């Protein structure tokens, strides 16, 4: 059961486009009935402007208040929200409080107000439950953030995920599934570093391998977004074997599964979302420079991100 009148920190990680705080916070007295709400303004620009600097600021604000709150609700624009929520999951591991991201996808101010109001009410109520996950609350779904993907659905359910990522639903009440429970095994740990020396390569017919050689010269790691490609270009494989042999390379793909990726520095990822792959790799590179260790970390289920 939810426990009412517990403190919930409402962190504004990006300004809702076209709205001012008075439009969605000061005119929501029902939130104070559910819990004691304390707003914290992290970033007042749009979600598209959120960078890793904001990730760290958000993680620090949450970490400093873990013992003071029943949970945390993060208001964030849908742009970049999957990167931010995934990054927070790796920066703050072994959580003992819920961190629930929410917002609105609507572009019309009046509809946006109503959507934010509904999502905030549901998020604040859910934050009073005994969760220990970084989640997304949009529409009637509570999802594990590191397993969520953006949908083309025009309904309020902006995000979806595998069955294992669905932690609860909103119908006539809030239903939190049993798999979302559990106690933290030890104290929450705040990881203070993410590597920013990551080169992201999108597979395109216009990919210039000569310029790519220069781009990767000072990088700690490379991620190749192979998307729905079934094979890699031969010249790219040759480049990865010869030029990048001393740094880890991630191949993210939905379809590539054959063992053409023979070099020891290359790791195929097809069981993580794209956003989680990027943020997890940045975290792993900050933890170790050893290729074998990085591959071990990427293959390990750290915060429930592995999709079976």
mmCIF file of C-alpha atoms in Angstrom:
data_model
loop_
_atom_site.group_PDB
_atom_site.id
_atom_site.type_symbol
_atom_site.label_atom_id
_atom_site.label_comp_id
_atom_site.label_asym_id
_atom_site.label_seq_id
_atom_site.Cartn_x
_atom_site.Cartn_y
_atom_site.Cartn_z
ATOM 1 C CA UNK A 1 0.000 0.000 0.000
ATOM 2 C CA UNK A 2 1.047 3.598 -0.560
ATOM 3 C CA UNK A 3 1.982 5.645 2.469
ATOM 4 C CA UNK A 4 0.549 9.167 2.246
ATOM 5 C CA UNK A 5 2.063 12.466 3.374
ATOM 6 C CA UNK A 6 5.647 11.347 2.796
ATOM 7 C CA UNK A 7 8.076 13.794 1.235
ATOM 8 C CA UNK A 8 8.462 13.538 -2.524
ATOM 9 C CA UNK A 9 11.038 15.668 -4.282
ATOM 10 C CA UNK A 10 9.852 16.930 -7.665
ATOM 11 C CA UNK A 11 12.919 17.643 -9.769
ATOM 12 C CA UNK A 12 12.413 19.706 -12.904
ATOM 13 C CA UNK A 13 15.113 18.454 -15.277
ATOM 14 C CA UNK A 14 13.823 20.365 -18.287
ATOM 15 C CA UNK A 15 11.217 23.071 -18.757
ATOM 16 C CA UNK A 16 7.976 21.835 -20.374
ATOM 17 C CA UNK A 17 7.929 23.516 -23.765
ATOM 18 C CA UNK A 18 5.507 26.434 -23.891
ATOM 19 C CA UNK A 19 4.601 26.267 -20.178
ATOM 20 C CA UNK A 20 5.728 28.145 -17.101
ATOM 21 C CA UNK A 21 5.944 26.537 -13.630
ATOM 22 C CA UNK A 22 2.805 28.354 -12.445
ATOM 23 C CA UNK A 23 0.841 26.549 -15.156
ATOM 24 C CA UNK A 24 1.480 23.056 -13.864
ATOM 25 C CA UNK A 25 2.733 23.218 -10.277
ATOM 26 C CA UNK A 26 1.168 26.081 -8.373
ATOM 27 C CA UNK A 27 -2.291 25.127 -9.677
ATOM 28 C CA UNK A 28 -2.083 21.477 -8.583
ATOM 29 C CA UNK A 29 -3.138 21.474 -4.908
ATOM 30 C CA UNK A 30 -4.012 17.783 -5.176
ATOM 31 C CA UNK A 31 -0.309 16.937 -5.132
ATOM 32 C CA UNK A 32 0.037 18.255 -1.579
ATOM 33 C CA UNK A 33 -2.856 16.017 -0.522
ATOM 34 C CA UNK A 34 -0.968 12.956 -1.755
ATOM 35 C CA UNK A 35 2.441 13.884 -0.336
ATOM 36 C CA UNK A 36 4.603 16.690 0.928
ATOM 37 C CA UNK A 37 6.011 18.032 -2.349
ATOM 38 C CA UNK A 38 9.252 19.988 -2.594
ATOM 39 C CA UNK A 39 10.202 21.202 -6.084
ATOM 40 C CA UNK A 40 13.842 21.505 -7.147
ATOM 41 C CA UNK A 41 14.692 23.245 -10.411
ATOM 42 C CA UNK A 42 17.634 21.574 -12.134
ATOM 43 C CA UNK A 43 17.364 22.844 -15.699
ATOM 44 C CA UNK A 44 14.979 25.361 -17.228
ATOM 45 C CA UNK A 45 15.557 24.650 -20.907
ATOM 46 C CA UNK A 46 13.952 22.015 -23.132
ATOM 47 C CA UNK A 47 14.702 18.294 -22.948
ATOM 48 C CA UNK A 48 16.611 18.464 -26.234
ATOM 49 C CA UNK A 49 19.193 20.666 -24.493
ATOM 50 C CA UNK A 50 19.909 18.225 -21.667
ATOM 51 C CA UNK A 51 23.546 17.058 -21.596
ATOM 52 C CA UNK A 52 25.620 14.747 -19.343
ATOM 53 C CA UNK A 53 26.353 17.784 -17.172
ATOM 54 C CA UNK A 54 22.644 17.840 -16.278
ATOM 55 C CA UNK A 55 22.697 14.075 -15.627
ATOM 56 C CA UNK A 56 25.370 14.569 -12.960
ATOM 57 C CA UNK A 57 23.590 17.528 -11.401
ATOM 58 C CA UNK A 58 20.341 15.568 -11.226
ATOM 59 C CA UNK A 59 22.065 12.485 -9.763
ATOM 60 C CA UNK A 60 23.819 14.595 -7.136
ATOM 61 C CA UNK A 61 20.616 16.361 -6.063
ATOM 62 C CA UNK A 62 18.878 12.996 -5.666
ATOM 63 C CA UNK A 63 21.778 11.315 -3.875
ATOM 64 C CA UNK A 64 22.058 14.136 -1.324
ATOM 65 C CA UNK A 65 18.358 13.693 -0.428
ATOM 66 C CA UNK A 66 17.976 9.904 -0.415
ATOM 67 C CA UNK A 67 17.486 9.729 3.340
ATOM 68 C CA UNK A 68 14.958 12.557 3.366
ATOM 69 C CA UNK A 69 12.438 11.307 0.821
ATOM 70 C CA UNK A 70 9.973 8.524 0.143
ATOM 71 C CA UNK A 71 10.770 8.932 -3.537
ATOM 72 C CA UNK A 72 11.622 11.237 -6.412
ATOM 73 C CA UNK A 73 9.665 12.399 -9.447
ATOM 74 C CA UNK A 74 11.600 13.903 -12.354
ATOM 75 C CA UNK A 75 9.784 16.128 -14.841
ATOM 76 C CA UNK A 76 11.589 15.879 -18.183
ATOM 77 C CA UNK A 77 10.742 16.541 -21.819
ATOM 78 C CA UNK A 78 10.392 13.415 -23.954
ATOM 79 C CA UNK A 79 13.442 14.433 -25.989
ATOM 80 C CA UNK A 80 16.510 12.806 -24.385
ATOM 81 C CA UNK A 81 14.476 11.376 -21.498
ATOM 82 C CA UNK A 82 15.612 7.822 -22.263
ATOM 83 C CA UNK A 83 19.260 8.896 -22.170
ATOM 84 C CA UNK A 84 18.800 10.832 -18.921
ATOM 85 C CA UNK A 85 16.846 8.113 -17.116
ATOM 86 C CA UNK A 86 19.276 5.382 -18.247
ATOM 87 C CA UNK A 87 22.244 7.479 -17.139
ATOM 88 C CA UNK A 88 20.695 8.017 -13.701
ATOM 89 C CA UNK A 89 20.186 4.252 -13.350
ATOM 90 C CA UNK A 90 23.928 3.659 -13.832
ATOM 91 C CA UNK A 91 25.071 6.671 -11.817
ATOM 92 C CA UNK A 92 22.906 5.735 -8.805
ATOM 93 C CA UNK A 93 23.099 1.975 -8.367
ATOM 94 C CA UNK A 94 21.475 -0.221 -5.739
ATOM 95 C CA UNK A 95 18.661 2.250 -5.207
ATOM 96 C CA UNK A 96 16.447 2.087 -2.152
ATOM 97 C CA UNK A 97 13.997 4.744 -3.362
ATOM 98 C CA UNK A 98 12.001 5.130 -6.595
ATOM 99 C CA UNK A 99 13.017 7.686 -9.212
ATOM 100 C CA UNK A 100 10.129 8.212 -11.604
ATOM 101 C CA UNK A 101 10.520 10.180 -14.821
ATOM 102 C CA UNK A 102 7.469 11.713 -16.430
ATOM 103 C CA UNK A 103 6.372 14.552 -18.684
ATOM 104 C CA UNK A 104 4.250 15.127 -21.755
ATOM 105 C CA UNK A 105 4.547 14.479 -25.469
ATOM 106 C CA UNK A 106 1.794 16.905 -26.497
ATOM 107 C CA UNK A 107 2.731 20.069 -28.402
ATOM 108 C CA UNK A 108 -0.510 21.895 -27.574
ATOM 109 C CA UNK A 109 -0.256 23.910 -24.329
ATOM 110 C CA UNK A 110 -3.728 23.063 -23.007
ATOM 111 C CA UNK A 111 -3.365 19.352 -23.754
ATOM 112 C CA UNK A 112 0.149 19.444 -22.302
ATOM 113 C CA UNK A 113 -1.157 20.902 -19.033
ATOM 114 C CA UNK A 114 -3.738 18.128 -18.693
ATOM 115 C CA UNK A 115 -1.232 15.405 -19.598
ATOM 116 C CA UNK A 116 1.405 16.695 -17.181
ATOM 117 C CA UNK A 117 -1.217 16.984 -14.448
ATOM 118 C CA UNK A 118 -2.333 13.355 -14.902
ATOM 119 C CA UNK A 119 1.201 12.003 -15.199
ATOM 120 C CA UNK A 120 2.447 13.962 -12.177
ATOM 121 C CA UNK A 121 -0.424 12.791 -9.982
ATOM 122 C CA UNK A 122 0.169 9.177 -10.983
ATOM 123 C CA UNK A 123 3.930 9.549 -10.540
ATOM 124 C CA UNK A 124 3.696 11.122 -7.081
ATOM 125 C CA UNK A 125 1.303 8.405 -5.925
ATOM 126 C CA UNK A 126 3.579 5.693 -7.320
ATOM 127 C CA UNK A 127 6.644 7.259 -5.688
ATOM 128 C CA UNK A 128 5.068 6.447 -2.323
ATOM 129 C CA UNK A 129 5.249 2.719 -3.034
ATOM 130 C CA UNK A 130 8.186 0.560 -2.015
ATOM 131 C CA UNK A 131 10.020 0.612 -5.339
ATOM 132 C CA UNK A 132 13.764 0.787 -5.898
ATOM 133 C CA UNK A 133 13.896 1.433 -9.636
ATOM 134 C CA UNK A 134 14.401 4.218 -12.133
ATOM 135 C CA UNK A 135 11.053 4.232 -13.962
ATOM 136 C CA UNK A 136 9.011 6.014 -16.598
ATOM 137 C CA UNK A 137 5.382 6.891 -15.897
ATOM 138 C CA UNK A 138 3.408 7.907 -18.987
ATOM 139 C CA UNK A 139 -0.260 7.183 -19.655
ATOM 140 C CA UNK A 140 -1.223 4.028 -17.790
ATOM 141 C CA UNK A 141 2.199 2.317 -17.793
ATOM 142 C CA UNK A 142 5.009 2.178 -15.269
ATOM 143 C CA UNK A 143 8.122 0.985 -17.106
ATOM 144 C CA UNK A 144 11.695 0.188 -16.128
ATOM 145 C CA UNK A 145 13.549 3.064 -17.771
ATOM 146 C CA UNK A 146 16.593 1.124 -18.986
ATOM 147 C CA UNK A 147 14.355 -1.244 -20.985
ATOM 148 C CA UNK A 148 11.929 1.297 -22.445
ATOM 149 C CA UNK A 149 11.734 2.457 -26.058
ATOM 150 C CA UNK A 150 9.911 5.341 -27.725
ATOM 151 C CA UNK A 151 6.797 4.342 -29.672
ATOM 152 C CA UNK A 152 4.944 5.864 -32.586
ATOM 153 C CA UNK A 153 1.710 5.518 -30.659
ATOM 154 C CA UNK A 154 -0.280 8.751 -30.540
ATOM 155 C CA UNK A 155 -1.880 7.744 -27.243
ATOM 156 C CA UNK A 156 -0.600 8.848 -23.839
ATOM 157 C CA UNK A 157 1.569 5.706 -23.699
ATOM 158 C CA UNK A 158 4.593 7.319 -25.320
ATOM 159 C CA UNK A 159 6.918 4.490 -24.296
ATOM 160 C CA UNK A 160 6.744 0.726 -24.339
ATOM 161 C CA UNK A 161 8.948 -2.183 -23.384
ATOM 162 C CA UNK A 162 9.075 -5.952 -23.027
ATOM 163 C CA UNK A 163 6.776 -7.632 -20.524
ATOM 164 C CA UNK A 164 9.655 -7.866 -18.051
ATOM 165 C CA UNK A 165 9.974 -4.055 -18.095
ATOM 166 C CA UNK A 166 6.330 -3.353 -17.209
ATOM 167 C CA UNK A 167 6.351 -2.731 -13.455
ATOM 168 C CA UNK A 168 2.783 -1.521 -12.997
ATOM 169 C CA UNK A 169 -0.376 -0.172 -14.590
ATOM 170 C CA UNK A 170 -2.956 2.507 -13.892
ATOM 171 C CA UNK A 171 -6.587 1.474 -14.257
ATOM 172 C CA UNK A 172 -9.037 2.283 -11.493
ATOM 173 C CA UNK A 173 -6.097 2.376 -9.104
ATOM 174 C CA UNK A 174 -2.318 2.024 -9.239
ATOM 175 C CA UNK A 175 -1.204 -1.600 -9.479
ATOM 176 C CA UNK A 176 2.475 -2.260 -8.787
ATOM 177 C CA UNK A 177 3.540 -5.737 -9.866
ATOM 178 C CA UNK A 178 5.453 -7.986 -7.490
ATOM 179 C CA UNK A 179 8.571 -8.016 -9.684
ATOM 180 C CA UNK A 180 8.986 -4.287 -8.977
ATOM 181 C CA UNK A 181 9.530 -4.867 -5.268
ATOM 182 C CA UNK A 182 12.549 -6.074 -3.347
ATOM 183 C CA UNK A 183 14.982 -4.446 -0.976
ATOM 184 C CA UNK A 184 18.326 -2.881 -1.792
ATOM 185 C CA UNK A 185 21.192 -5.247 -0.952
ATOM 186 C CA UNK A 186 23.505 -2.486 0.240
ATOM 187 C CA UNK A 187 23.823 1.293 0.388
ATOM 188 C CA UNK A 188 23.121 3.250 -2.779
ATOM 189 C CA UNK A 189 26.347 4.082 -4.602
ATOM 190 C CA UNK A 190 26.850 7.289 -6.566
ATOM 191 C CA UNK A 191 29.177 6.859 -9.543
ATOM 192 C CA UNK A 192 30.700 10.255 -10.281
ATOM 193 C CA UNK A 193 32.166 9.605 -13.716
ATOM 194 C CA UNK A 194 31.050 8.801 -17.250
ATOM 195 C CA UNK A 195 33.468 8.730 -20.160
ATOM 196 C CA UNK A 196 32.770 11.407 -22.765
ATOM 197 C CA UNK A 197 35.418 10.041 -25.138
ATOM 198 C CA UNK A 198 33.007 7.844 -27.056
ATOM 199 C CA UNK A 199 32.691 7.986 -30.825
ATOM 200 C CA UNK A 200 29.240 7.068 -32.145
ATOM 201 C CA UNK A 201 29.127 5.829 -35.733
ATOM 202 C CA UNK A 202 25.865 5.548 -37.662
ATOM 203 C CA UNK A 203 25.968 3.061 -40.515
ATOM 204 C CA UNK A 204 25.149 5.068 -43.620
ATOM 205 C CA UNK A 205 26.139 4.652 -47.291
ATOM 206 C CA UNK A 206 27.862 8.035 -46.976
ATOM 207 C CA UNK A 207 30.122 6.914 -44.113
ATOM 208 C CA UNK A 208 33.631 8.254 -44.799
ATOM 209 C CA UNK A 209 36.121 5.736 -43.414
ATOM 210 C CA UNK A 210 39.099 8.031 -43.978
ATOM 211 C CA UNK A 211 37.642 10.750 -41.792
ATOM 212 C CA UNK A 212 36.520 8.086 -39.330
ATOM 213 C CA UNK A 213 40.146 7.076 -38.778
ATOM 214 C CA UNK A 214 40.886 10.612 -37.602
ATOM 215 C CA UNK A 215 37.719 10.803 -35.504
ATOM 216 C CA UNK A 216 38.574 7.768 -33.395
ATOM 217 C CA UNK A 217 42.200 8.728 -32.780
ATOM 218 C CA UNK A 218 41.752 9.953 -29.190
ATOM 219 C CA UNK A 219 38.637 7.998 -28.191
ATOM 220 C CA UNK A 220 38.294 5.493 -25.350
ATOM 221 C CA UNK A 221 35.531 3.545 -27.057
ATOM 222 C CA UNK A 222 33.407 3.303 -30.189
ATOM 223 C CA UNK A 223 29.744 2.442 -30.678
ATOM 224 C CA UNK A 224 28.496 1.470 -34.113
ATOM 225 C CA UNK A 225 24.742 1.895 -34.543
ATOM 226 C CA UNK A 226 24.030 -0.863 -37.055
ATOM 227 C CA UNK A 227 20.265 -0.579 -36.514
ATOM 228 C CA UNK A 228 18.505 -3.072 -38.776
ATOM 229 C CA UNK A 229 21.592 -3.912 -40.864
ATOM 230 C CA UNK A 230 22.151 -7.647 -41.249
ATOM 231 C CA UNK A 231 25.878 -7.388 -41.979
ATOM 232 C CA UNK A 232 28.636 -4.824 -41.549
ATOM 233 C CA UNK A 233 30.466 -3.194 -44.466
ATOM 234 C CA UNK A 234 33.683 -5.099 -45.195
ATOM 235 C CA UNK A 235 35.790 -1.937 -45.111
ATOM 236 C CA UNK A 236 34.392 -1.001 -41.705
ATOM 237 C CA UNK A 237 35.230 -4.438 -40.302
ATOM 238 C CA UNK A 238 38.779 -4.046 -41.660
ATOM 239 C CA UNK A 239 39.064 -0.617 -40.015
ATOM 240 C CA UNK A 240 37.835 -1.962 -36.681
ATOM 241 C CA UNK A 241 40.332 -4.826 -36.832
ATOM 242 C CA UNK A 242 43.354 -2.711 -37.744
ATOM 243 C CA UNK A 243 42.857 0.816 -36.465
ATOM 244 C CA UNK A 244 40.811 0.310 -33.293
ATOM 245 C CA UNK A 245 42.372 -2.897 -31.987
ATOM 246 C CA UNK A 246 43.367 -1.296 -28.670
ATOM 247 C CA UNK A 247 39.981 0.155 -27.690
ATOM 248 C CA UNK A 248 36.599 -1.509 -27.094
ATOM 249 C CA UNK A 249 34.047 -1.355 -29.892
ATOM 250 C CA UNK A 250 30.309 -1.926 -29.438
ATOM 251 C CA UNK A 251 28.217 -3.058 -32.389
ATOM 252 C CA UNK A 252 24.572 -2.308 -31.570
ATOM 253 C CA UNK A 253 22.209 -4.179 -33.833
ATOM 254 C CA UNK A 254 18.788 -5.765 -33.911
ATOM 255 C CA UNK A 255 19.696 -8.254 -36.623
ATOM 256 C CA UNK A 256 23.423 -9.032 -36.654
ATOM 257 C CA UNK A 257 24.108 -12.283 -34.842
ATOM 258 C CA UNK A 258 26.804 -14.094 -36.814
ATOM 259 C CA UNK A 259 30.367 -14.376 -35.494
ATOM 260 C CA UNK A 260 31.983 -12.119 -38.120
ATOM 261 C CA UNK A 261 32.984 -9.918 -35.237
ATOM 262 C CA UNK A 262 36.048 -11.965 -34.429
ATOM 263 C CA UNK A 263 38.415 -9.311 -33.002
ATOM 264 C CA UNK A 264 38.668 -9.502 -29.224
ATOM 265 C CA UNK A 265 37.937 -5.793 -28.810
ATOM 266 C CA UNK A 266 34.501 -6.004 -30.463
ATOM 267 C CA UNK A 267 31.291 -6.753 -28.577
ATOM 268 C CA UNK A 268 27.914 -7.299 -30.206
ATOM 269 C CA UNK A 269 24.973 -5.844 -28.269
ATOM 270 C CA UNK A 270 21.427 -6.848 -29.189
ATOM 271 C CA UNK A 271 19.838 -7.180 -25.746
ATOM 272 C CA UNK A 272 19.886 -3.527 -24.647
ATOM 273 C CA UNK A 273 18.028 -0.494 -25.925
ATOM 274 C CA UNK A 274 20.110 1.996 -27.894
ATOM 275 C CA UNK A 275 19.990 4.700 -25.198
ATOM 276 C CA UNK A 276 20.931 2.232 -22.475
ATOM 277 C CA UNK A 277 23.807 0.903 -24.585
ATOM 278 C CA UNK A 278 25.251 4.408 -24.912
ATOM 279 C CA UNK A 279 24.954 5.369 -21.242
ATOM 280 C CA UNK A 280 26.075 1.970 -19.934
ATOM 281 C CA UNK A 281 29.143 2.043 -22.187
ATOM 282 C CA UNK A 282 30.024 5.553 -20.941
ATOM 283 C CA UNK A 283 29.742 4.229 -17.375
ATOM 284 C CA UNK A 284 31.795 1.069 -18.093
ATOM 285 C CA UNK A 285 34.581 3.050 -19.769
ATOM 286 C CA UNK A 286 34.820 5.248 -16.677
ATOM 287 C CA UNK A 287 35.137 2.128 -14.514
ATOM 288 C CA UNK A 288 37.917 0.416 -16.481
ATOM 289 C CA UNK A 289 40.178 0.757 -19.490
ATOM 290 C CA UNK A 290 40.688 -3.003 -19.738
ATOM 291 C CA UNK A 291 38.828 -4.369 -22.757
ATOM 292 C CA UNK A 292 38.036 -7.723 -21.140
ATOM 293 C CA UNK A 293 36.664 -5.997 -18.041
ATOM 294 C CA UNK A 294 34.539 -3.622 -20.108
ATOM 295 C CA UNK A 295 33.096 -6.538 -22.076
ATOM 296 C CA UNK A 296 32.336 -8.261 -18.775
ATOM 297 C CA UNK A 297 30.520 -5.173 -17.448
ATOM 298 C CA UNK A 298 28.536 -4.723 -20.653
ATOM 299 C CA UNK A 299 27.409 -8.368 -20.542
ATOM 300 C CA UNK A 300 26.400 -8.180 -16.862
ATOM 301 C CA UNK A 301 22.874 -7.199 -15.800
ATOM 302 C CA UNK A 302 23.619 -4.185 -13.588
ATOM 303 C CA UNK A 303 20.261 -2.434 -13.087
ATOM 304 C CA UNK A 304 17.806 -4.776 -14.826
ATOM 305 C CA UNK A 305 18.711 -3.461 -18.283
ATOM 306 C CA UNK A 306 19.245 -6.817 -20.027
ATOM 307 C CA UNK A 307 16.286 -7.703 -22.238
ATOM 308 C CA UNK A 308 15.800 -11.476 -22.576
#
